[in-house]
């Protein structure tokens, strides 16, 4: 059980627990993330900005229950200095059942503790959200290979955060929710359907109000803080929370490919050396 000491923003980033991407019914942008492709890597500064977005906006409602505070100092991640990581953890309190002879009490979180769970029952945990949602479908979904850019989870998150638009004129003024071009699992007014039941417009209506807007945050590195860039930052950070060992996995894969290539060359040369005398003898007999 966790309790956060302070919340720096009342706005929350929410993704419906029942969300599901319906191919052709929503619009997902292809963002150019640094970690895409077999040689891509996380941008440390971007992850730090994403952590700030989570702290100041998303953490009001959403948790990261599978992410330990100590991982914020890991190489390949935000890589916060040790002292800064420990100070960040102390902003949270964790309930410790061993205190006061088993009665338990709250204490400041340590690096070994994990982020708190979501504060609202309807607000899903964001730890694995970038892997739980898919923006690209099929081997060449939306014209982009999943083999190269993955399933498109961070693209889906960034597209959802930037996908709020004015509701189409066909929708009733009192229709519940907010129109979002990237969200396909929400409500949809009958007035905006064709006779065959298909949607006239991409996306649907989502209960979550727009959580981000231009100029909402100020970054220490003076990076752009418009809606699109901030959405990219938090999406990249959530990709890291879902795949914190991505860089190590890619490095291991590259090492394996190099090893197998070298082994193949050695086997070829060995085979050629062993069989060369026999081939020469066979030719002489002929």
mmCIF file of C-alpha atoms in Angstrom, residues 15 17 40 45 64 66 109 118 124 141 145 180 197 203 240 279:
data_model
loop_
_atom_site.group_PDB
_atom_site.id
_atom_site.type_symbol
_atom_site.label_atom_id
_atom_site.label_comp_id
_atom_site.label_asym_id
_atom_site.label_seq_id
_atom_site.Cartn_x
_atom_site.Cartn_y
_atom_site.Cartn_z
ATOM 1 C CA UNK A 15 -6.172 5.093 -20.857
ATOM 2 C CA UNK A 17 -8.808 -0.412 -19.179
ATOM 3 C CA UNK A 40 17.989 2.215 -31.859
ATOM 4 C CA UNK A 45 17.265 13.236 -21.850
ATOM 5 C CA UNK A 64 3.733 2.317 -12.167
ATOM 6 C CA UNK A 66 5.991 -2.782 -11.655
ATOM 7 C CA UNK A 109 10.090 4.917 0.125
ATOM 8 C CA UNK A 118 -3.091 3.882 -9.659
ATOM 9 C CA UNK A 124 -5.065 1.693 -15.397
ATOM 10 C CA UNK A 141 0.088 -2.539 -40.641
ATOM 11 C CA UNK A 145 6.633 -3.090 -40.624
ATOM 12 C CA UNK A 180 -10.309 11.457 -30.031
ATOM 13 C CA UNK A 197 -23.014 1.037 -39.589
ATOM 14 C CA UNK A 203 -11.681 7.279 -33.507
ATOM 15 C CA UNK A 240 11.113 2.252 -21.146
ATOM 16 C CA UNK A 279 38.801 -32.770 -54.312
#
